CSV table of C-alpha atoms and ligand atoms in Angstrom, one decimal:
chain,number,residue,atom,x,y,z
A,1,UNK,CA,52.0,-41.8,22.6
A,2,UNK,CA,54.0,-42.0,19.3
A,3,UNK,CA,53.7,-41.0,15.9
A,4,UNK,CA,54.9,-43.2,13.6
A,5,UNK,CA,55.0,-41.6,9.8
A,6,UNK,CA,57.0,-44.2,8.1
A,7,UNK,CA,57.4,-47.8,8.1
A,8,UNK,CA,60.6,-47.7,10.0
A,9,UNK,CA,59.2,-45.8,12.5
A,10,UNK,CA,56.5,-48.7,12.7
A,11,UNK,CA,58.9,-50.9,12.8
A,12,UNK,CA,61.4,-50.0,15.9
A,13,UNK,CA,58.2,-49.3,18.1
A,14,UNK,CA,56.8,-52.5,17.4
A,15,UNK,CA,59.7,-54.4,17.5
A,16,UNK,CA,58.9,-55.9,21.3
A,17,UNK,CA,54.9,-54.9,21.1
A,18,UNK,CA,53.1,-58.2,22.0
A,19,UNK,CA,49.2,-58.3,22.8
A,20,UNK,CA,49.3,-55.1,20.5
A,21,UNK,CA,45.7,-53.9,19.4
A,22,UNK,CA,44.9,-52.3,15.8
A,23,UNK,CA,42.0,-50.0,15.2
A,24,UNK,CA,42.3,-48.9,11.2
A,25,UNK,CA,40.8,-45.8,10.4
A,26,UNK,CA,40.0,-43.3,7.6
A,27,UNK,CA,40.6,-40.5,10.4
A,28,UNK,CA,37.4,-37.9,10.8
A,29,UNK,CA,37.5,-39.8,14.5
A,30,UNK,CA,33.9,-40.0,16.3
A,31,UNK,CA,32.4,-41.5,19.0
A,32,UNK,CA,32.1,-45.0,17.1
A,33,UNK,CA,35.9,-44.5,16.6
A,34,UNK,CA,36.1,-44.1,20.1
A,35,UNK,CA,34.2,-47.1,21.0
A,36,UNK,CA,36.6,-49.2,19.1
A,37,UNK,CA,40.0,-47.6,20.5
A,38,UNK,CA,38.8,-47.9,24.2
A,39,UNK,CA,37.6,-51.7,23.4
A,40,UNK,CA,41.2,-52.3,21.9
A,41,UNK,CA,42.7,-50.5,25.1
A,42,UNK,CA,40.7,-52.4,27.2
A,43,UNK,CA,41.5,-55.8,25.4
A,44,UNK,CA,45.7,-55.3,25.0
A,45,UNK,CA,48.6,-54.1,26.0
A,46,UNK,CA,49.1,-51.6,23.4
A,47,UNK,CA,47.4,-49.8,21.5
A,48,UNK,CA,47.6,-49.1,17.8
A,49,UNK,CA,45.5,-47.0,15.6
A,50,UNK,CA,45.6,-46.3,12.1
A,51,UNK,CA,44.9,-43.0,9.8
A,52,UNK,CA,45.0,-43.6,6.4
A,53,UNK,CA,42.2,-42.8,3.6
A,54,UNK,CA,42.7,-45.2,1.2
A,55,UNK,CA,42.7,-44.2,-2.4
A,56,UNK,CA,42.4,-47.5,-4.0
A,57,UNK,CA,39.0,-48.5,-2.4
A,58,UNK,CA,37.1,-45.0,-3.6
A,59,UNK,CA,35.6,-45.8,-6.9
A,60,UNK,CA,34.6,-41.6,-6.6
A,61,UNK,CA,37.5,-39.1,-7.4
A,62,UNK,CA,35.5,-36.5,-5.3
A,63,UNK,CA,34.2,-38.8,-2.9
A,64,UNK,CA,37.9,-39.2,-2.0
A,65,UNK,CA,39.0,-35.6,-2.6
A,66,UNK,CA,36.2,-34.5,-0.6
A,67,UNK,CA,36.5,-37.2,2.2
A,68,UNK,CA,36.8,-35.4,5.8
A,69,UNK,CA,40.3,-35.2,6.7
A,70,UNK,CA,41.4,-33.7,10.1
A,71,UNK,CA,45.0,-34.9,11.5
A,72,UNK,CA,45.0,-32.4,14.0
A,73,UNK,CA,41.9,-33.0,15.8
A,74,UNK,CA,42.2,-36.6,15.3
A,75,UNK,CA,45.7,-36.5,17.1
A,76,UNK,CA,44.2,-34.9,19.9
A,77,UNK,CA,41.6,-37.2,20.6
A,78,UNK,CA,44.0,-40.0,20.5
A,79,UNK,CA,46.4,-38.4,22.5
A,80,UNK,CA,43.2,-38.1,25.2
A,81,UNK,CA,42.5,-41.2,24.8
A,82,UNK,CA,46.1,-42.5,25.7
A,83,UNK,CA,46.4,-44.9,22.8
A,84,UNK,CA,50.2,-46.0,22.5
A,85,UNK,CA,50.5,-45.6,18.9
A,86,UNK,CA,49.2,-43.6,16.0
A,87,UNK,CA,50.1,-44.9,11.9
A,88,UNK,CA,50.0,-42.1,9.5
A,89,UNK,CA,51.4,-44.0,6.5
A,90,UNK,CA,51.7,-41.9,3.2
A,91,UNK,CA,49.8,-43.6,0.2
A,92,UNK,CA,53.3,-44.1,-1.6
A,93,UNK,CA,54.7,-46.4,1.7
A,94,UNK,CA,51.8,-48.5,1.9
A,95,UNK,CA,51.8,-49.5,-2.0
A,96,UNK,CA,55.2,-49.8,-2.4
A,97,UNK,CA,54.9,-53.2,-3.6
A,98,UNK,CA,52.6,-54.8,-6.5
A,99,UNK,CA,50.3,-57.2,-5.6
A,100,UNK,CA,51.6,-60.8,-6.9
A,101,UNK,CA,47.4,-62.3,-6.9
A,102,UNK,CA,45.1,-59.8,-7.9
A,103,UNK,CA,41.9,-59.6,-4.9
A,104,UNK,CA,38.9,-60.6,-6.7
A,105,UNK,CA,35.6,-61.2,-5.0
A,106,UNK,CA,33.6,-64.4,-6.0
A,107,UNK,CA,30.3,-63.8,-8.0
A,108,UNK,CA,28.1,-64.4,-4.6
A,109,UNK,CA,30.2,-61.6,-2.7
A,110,UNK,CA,29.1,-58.9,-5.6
A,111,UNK,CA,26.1,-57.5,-3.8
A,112,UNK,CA,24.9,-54.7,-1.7
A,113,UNK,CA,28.2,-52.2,-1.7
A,114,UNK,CA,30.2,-54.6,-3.9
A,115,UNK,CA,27.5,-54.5,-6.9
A,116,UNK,CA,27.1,-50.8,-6.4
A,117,UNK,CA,30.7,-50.0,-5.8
A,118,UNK,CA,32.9,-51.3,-8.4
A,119,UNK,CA,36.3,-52.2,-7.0
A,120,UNK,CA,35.8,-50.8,-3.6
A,121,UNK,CA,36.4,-54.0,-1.5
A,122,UNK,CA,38.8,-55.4,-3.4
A,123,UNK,CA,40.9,-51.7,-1.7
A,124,UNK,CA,39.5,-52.2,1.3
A,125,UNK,CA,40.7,-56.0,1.6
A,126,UNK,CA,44.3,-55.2,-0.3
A,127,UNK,CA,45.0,-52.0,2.1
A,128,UNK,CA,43.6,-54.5,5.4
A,129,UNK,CA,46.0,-57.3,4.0
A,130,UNK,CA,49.0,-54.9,3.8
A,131,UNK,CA,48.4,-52.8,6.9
A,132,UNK,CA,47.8,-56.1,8.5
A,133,UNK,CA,50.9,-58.0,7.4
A,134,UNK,CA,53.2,-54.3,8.6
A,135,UNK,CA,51.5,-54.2,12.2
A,136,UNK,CA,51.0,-58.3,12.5
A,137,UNK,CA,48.2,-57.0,15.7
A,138,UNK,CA,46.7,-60.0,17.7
A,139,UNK,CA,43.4,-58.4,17.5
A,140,UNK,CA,42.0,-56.2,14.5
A,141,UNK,CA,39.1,-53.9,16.3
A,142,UNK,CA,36.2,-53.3,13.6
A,143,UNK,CA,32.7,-51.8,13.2
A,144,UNK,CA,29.6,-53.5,12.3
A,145,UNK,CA,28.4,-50.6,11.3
A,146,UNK,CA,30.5,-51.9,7.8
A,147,UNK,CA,28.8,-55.1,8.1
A,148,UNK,CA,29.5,-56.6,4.7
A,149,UNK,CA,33.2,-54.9,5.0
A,150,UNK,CA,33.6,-56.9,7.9
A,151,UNK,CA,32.4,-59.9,6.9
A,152,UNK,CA,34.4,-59.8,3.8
A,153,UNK,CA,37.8,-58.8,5.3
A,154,UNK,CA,37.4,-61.2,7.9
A,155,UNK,CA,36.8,-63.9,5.3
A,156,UNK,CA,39.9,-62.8,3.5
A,157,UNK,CA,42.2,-62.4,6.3
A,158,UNK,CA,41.6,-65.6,8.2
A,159,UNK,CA,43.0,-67.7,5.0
A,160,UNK,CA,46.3,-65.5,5.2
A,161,UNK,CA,46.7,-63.9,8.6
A,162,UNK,CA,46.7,-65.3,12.4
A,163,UNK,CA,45.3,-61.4,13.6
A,164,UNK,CA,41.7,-62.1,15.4
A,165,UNK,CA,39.0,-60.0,13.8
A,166,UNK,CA,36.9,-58.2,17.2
A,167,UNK,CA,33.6,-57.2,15.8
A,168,UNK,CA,32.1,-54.0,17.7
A,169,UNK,CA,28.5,-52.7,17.9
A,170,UNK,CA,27.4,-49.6,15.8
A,171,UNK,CA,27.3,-46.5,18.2
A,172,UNK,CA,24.1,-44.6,17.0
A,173,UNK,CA,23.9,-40.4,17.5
A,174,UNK,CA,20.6,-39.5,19.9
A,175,UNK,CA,18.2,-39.5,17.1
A,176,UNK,CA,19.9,-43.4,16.0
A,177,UNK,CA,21.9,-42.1,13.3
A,178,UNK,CA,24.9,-43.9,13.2
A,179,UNK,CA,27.5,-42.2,13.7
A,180,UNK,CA,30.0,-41.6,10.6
A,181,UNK,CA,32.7,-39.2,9.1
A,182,UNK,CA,30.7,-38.8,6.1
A,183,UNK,CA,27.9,-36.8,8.1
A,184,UNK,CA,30.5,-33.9,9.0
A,185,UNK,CA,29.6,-33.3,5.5
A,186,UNK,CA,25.9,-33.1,6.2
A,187,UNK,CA,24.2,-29.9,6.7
A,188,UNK,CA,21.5,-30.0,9.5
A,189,UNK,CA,18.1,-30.7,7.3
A,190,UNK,CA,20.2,-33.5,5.7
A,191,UNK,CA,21.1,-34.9,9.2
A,192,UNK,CA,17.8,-35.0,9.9
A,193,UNK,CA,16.6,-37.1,7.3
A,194,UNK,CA,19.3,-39.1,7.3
A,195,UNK,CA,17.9,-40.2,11.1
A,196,UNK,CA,14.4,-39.7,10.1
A,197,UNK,CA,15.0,-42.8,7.2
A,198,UNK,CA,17.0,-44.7,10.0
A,199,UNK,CA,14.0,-44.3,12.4
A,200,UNK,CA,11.6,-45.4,9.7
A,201,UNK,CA,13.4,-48.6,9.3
A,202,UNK,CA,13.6,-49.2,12.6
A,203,UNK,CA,9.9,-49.0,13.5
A,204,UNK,CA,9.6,-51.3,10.3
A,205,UNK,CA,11.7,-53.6,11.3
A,206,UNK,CA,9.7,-53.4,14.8
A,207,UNK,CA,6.1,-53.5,12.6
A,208,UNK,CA,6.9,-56.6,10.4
A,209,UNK,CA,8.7,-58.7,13.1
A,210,UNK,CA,6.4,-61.9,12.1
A,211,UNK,CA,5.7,-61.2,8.9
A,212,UNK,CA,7.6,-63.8,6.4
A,213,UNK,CA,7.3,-61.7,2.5
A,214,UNK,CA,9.4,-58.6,4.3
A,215,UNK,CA,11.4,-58.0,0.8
A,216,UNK,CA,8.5,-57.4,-1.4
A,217,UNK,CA,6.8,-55.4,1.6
A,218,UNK,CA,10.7,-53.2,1.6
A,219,UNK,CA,10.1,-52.8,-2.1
A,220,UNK,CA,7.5,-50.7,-1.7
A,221,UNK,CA,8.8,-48.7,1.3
A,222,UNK,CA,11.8,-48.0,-0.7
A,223,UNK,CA,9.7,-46.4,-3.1
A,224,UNK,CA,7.6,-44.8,-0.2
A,225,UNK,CA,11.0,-43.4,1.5
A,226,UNK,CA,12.5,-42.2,-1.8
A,227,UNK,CA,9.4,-40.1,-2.4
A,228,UNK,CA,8.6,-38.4,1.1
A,229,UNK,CA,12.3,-37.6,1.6
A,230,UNK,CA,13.2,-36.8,-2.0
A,231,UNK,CA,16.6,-39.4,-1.5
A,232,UNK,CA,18.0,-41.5,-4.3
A,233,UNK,CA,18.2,-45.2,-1.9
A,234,UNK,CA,20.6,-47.2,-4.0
A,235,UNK,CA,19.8,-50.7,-2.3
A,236,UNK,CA,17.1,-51.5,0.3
A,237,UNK,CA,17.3,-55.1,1.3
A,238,UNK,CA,16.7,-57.5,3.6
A,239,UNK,CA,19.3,-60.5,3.8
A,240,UNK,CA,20.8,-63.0,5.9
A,241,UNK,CA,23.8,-62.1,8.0
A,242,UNK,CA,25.6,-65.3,7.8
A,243,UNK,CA,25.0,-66.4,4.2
A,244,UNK,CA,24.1,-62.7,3.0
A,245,UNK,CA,21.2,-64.2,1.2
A,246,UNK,CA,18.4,-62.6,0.2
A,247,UNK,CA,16.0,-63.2,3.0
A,248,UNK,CA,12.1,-63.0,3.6
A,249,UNK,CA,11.8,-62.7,7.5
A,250,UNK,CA,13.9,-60.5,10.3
A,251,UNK,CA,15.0,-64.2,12.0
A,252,UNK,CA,18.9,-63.6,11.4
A,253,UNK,CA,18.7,-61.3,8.9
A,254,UNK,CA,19.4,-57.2,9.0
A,255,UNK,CA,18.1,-54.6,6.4
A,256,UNK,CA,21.3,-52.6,5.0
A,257,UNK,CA,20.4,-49.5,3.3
A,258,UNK,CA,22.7,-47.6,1.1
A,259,UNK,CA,21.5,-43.4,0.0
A,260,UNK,CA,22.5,-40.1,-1.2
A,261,UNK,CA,21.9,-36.9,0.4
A,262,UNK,CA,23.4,-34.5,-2.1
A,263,UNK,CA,25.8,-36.6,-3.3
A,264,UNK,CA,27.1,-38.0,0.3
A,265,UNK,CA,26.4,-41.7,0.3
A,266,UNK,CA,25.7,-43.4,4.0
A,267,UNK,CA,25.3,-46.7,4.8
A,268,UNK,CA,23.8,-48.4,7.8
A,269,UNK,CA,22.3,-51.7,8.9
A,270,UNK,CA,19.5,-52.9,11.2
B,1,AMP,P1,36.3,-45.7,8.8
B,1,AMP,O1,37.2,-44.6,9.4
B,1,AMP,O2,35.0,-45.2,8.4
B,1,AMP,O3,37.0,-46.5,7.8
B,1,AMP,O4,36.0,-46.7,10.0
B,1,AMP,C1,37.0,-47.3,10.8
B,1,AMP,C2,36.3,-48.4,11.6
B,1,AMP,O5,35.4,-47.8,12.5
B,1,AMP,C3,35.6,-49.4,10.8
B,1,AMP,O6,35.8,-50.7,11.4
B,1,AMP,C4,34.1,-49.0,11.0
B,1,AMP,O7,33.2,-50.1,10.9
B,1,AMP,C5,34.1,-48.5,12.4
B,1,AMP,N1,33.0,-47.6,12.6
B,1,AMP,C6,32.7,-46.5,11.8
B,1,AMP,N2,31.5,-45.9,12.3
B,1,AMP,C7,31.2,-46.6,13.4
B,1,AMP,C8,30.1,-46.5,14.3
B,1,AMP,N3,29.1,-45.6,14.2
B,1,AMP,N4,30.0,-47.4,15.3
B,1,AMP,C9,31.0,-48.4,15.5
B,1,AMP,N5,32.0,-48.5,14.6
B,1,AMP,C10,32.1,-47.7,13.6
């Protein structure tokens, strides 16, 4: 396994990598990490993942100084887990260069995360586009756990980039949490209502299968959920997956959830 801390680094060991697989991260590496990495590993020849917490896409000072950084233990799980190549770019490397077009989202995009995080996707897609044009990986291994990240990089990427996008299922702790760096900064009653919210939604989802006014009926559970678990839920919504409409029964459609439990946000969708 090799470390590679600079672009030229990045670029001698890829030099001759073909079939090469790319797993960004922010680091804080878990088990839905994992999932990804062993897909890519199981997919290509090589194997490349990526730690890097992205400044640009925190619209939170805090939320970034505080975000869960751990190179050491990360490194060790990759070295476990055999992958050829570990990226720890410094922020200055990566945005070396301006931007020439500015990323801006169209009007329909600005929902969900994008309303609620101002600027945050336009970092994610700029940091993807870069990282993506240095590596130039036949197959980018992401999580739907970041459902409207991935369908927004995706969209972006395919107009500029020949990388295939591999989209991989959410891996869920036992109490169908899913799994995420921000909860190593959850205490254990917070945990547990973070999972008791998730379980809610899933036996909603279960409850209201058939039923064709679900957003009006999620309305009034977000009000319901907000009270019993004493949460602020920034968005409760039900909405298409392909045309991220707004959407009034569960037939291909997912309820995404944003809340705060003391101050961490987590996202999720079902
Ligand atoms: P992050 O380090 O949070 O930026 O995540 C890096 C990648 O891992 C993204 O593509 C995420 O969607 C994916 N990911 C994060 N959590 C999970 C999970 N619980 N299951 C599957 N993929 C995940």
């Amino acid at each position: 396994m090799k470390i590679l801390l600079n672009n030229n680094d990045l670029n001698e060991a890829l030099y001759k990598a073909s079939n090469l697989g790319f797993v960004p991260t922010m680091g804080g590496l878990h088990k839905g990490h994992i999932s990804l990495i062993k897909r890519s590993l199981k997919e290509c020849k090589k194997t490349i993942v990526s730690i890097f917490v992205n400044p640009t896409q925190f619209n939170d000072k805090n939320d970034y100084k505080r975000y869960p950084r751990n190179n050491k233990k990360d490194i060790s799980i990759l070295k476990r887990l055999n992958v050829d190549f570990i990226y720890l770019p410094t922020v200055n490397e990566i945005y070396l260069h301006k931007r020439i077009t500015k990323i801006k989202l169209n009007k329909k995009d600005r929902i969900l995360c994008a309303k609620h995080r101002k600027g945050h996707f336009e970092g994610v897609i700029d940091v993807m586009d870069r990282l993506t044009k240095l590596i130039r990986p036949k197959k980018i291994f992401m999580g739907e756990k970041d459902f409207q990240q991935l369908y927004l990089v995706k969209k972006f990427l395919k107009k500029k980039h020949l990388s295939k996008i591999i989209v991989c299922k959410t891996i869920r702790d036992k109490n169908k949490l899913a799994l995420s760096s921000r909860n190593f900064l959850l205490n254990k009653t917070n945990l547990l209502k973070a999972s008791r919210i998730i379980e809610e939604l899933i036996q909603f989802k279960k409850k209201n299968n058939q039923n064709n006014n679900i957003n009006h009926i999620l309305t009034l559970k977000k009000k319901e959920l907000s009270k019993f678990y004493n949460v602020k839920i920034e968005y409760l919504e039900l909405r298409n997956m392909n045309s991220f409409k707004l959407s009034n029964k569960f037939q291909n459609s997912k309820i995404f959830i944003a809340f705060y439990l003391n101050r961490i946000r987590l996202i999720d969708n079902i």
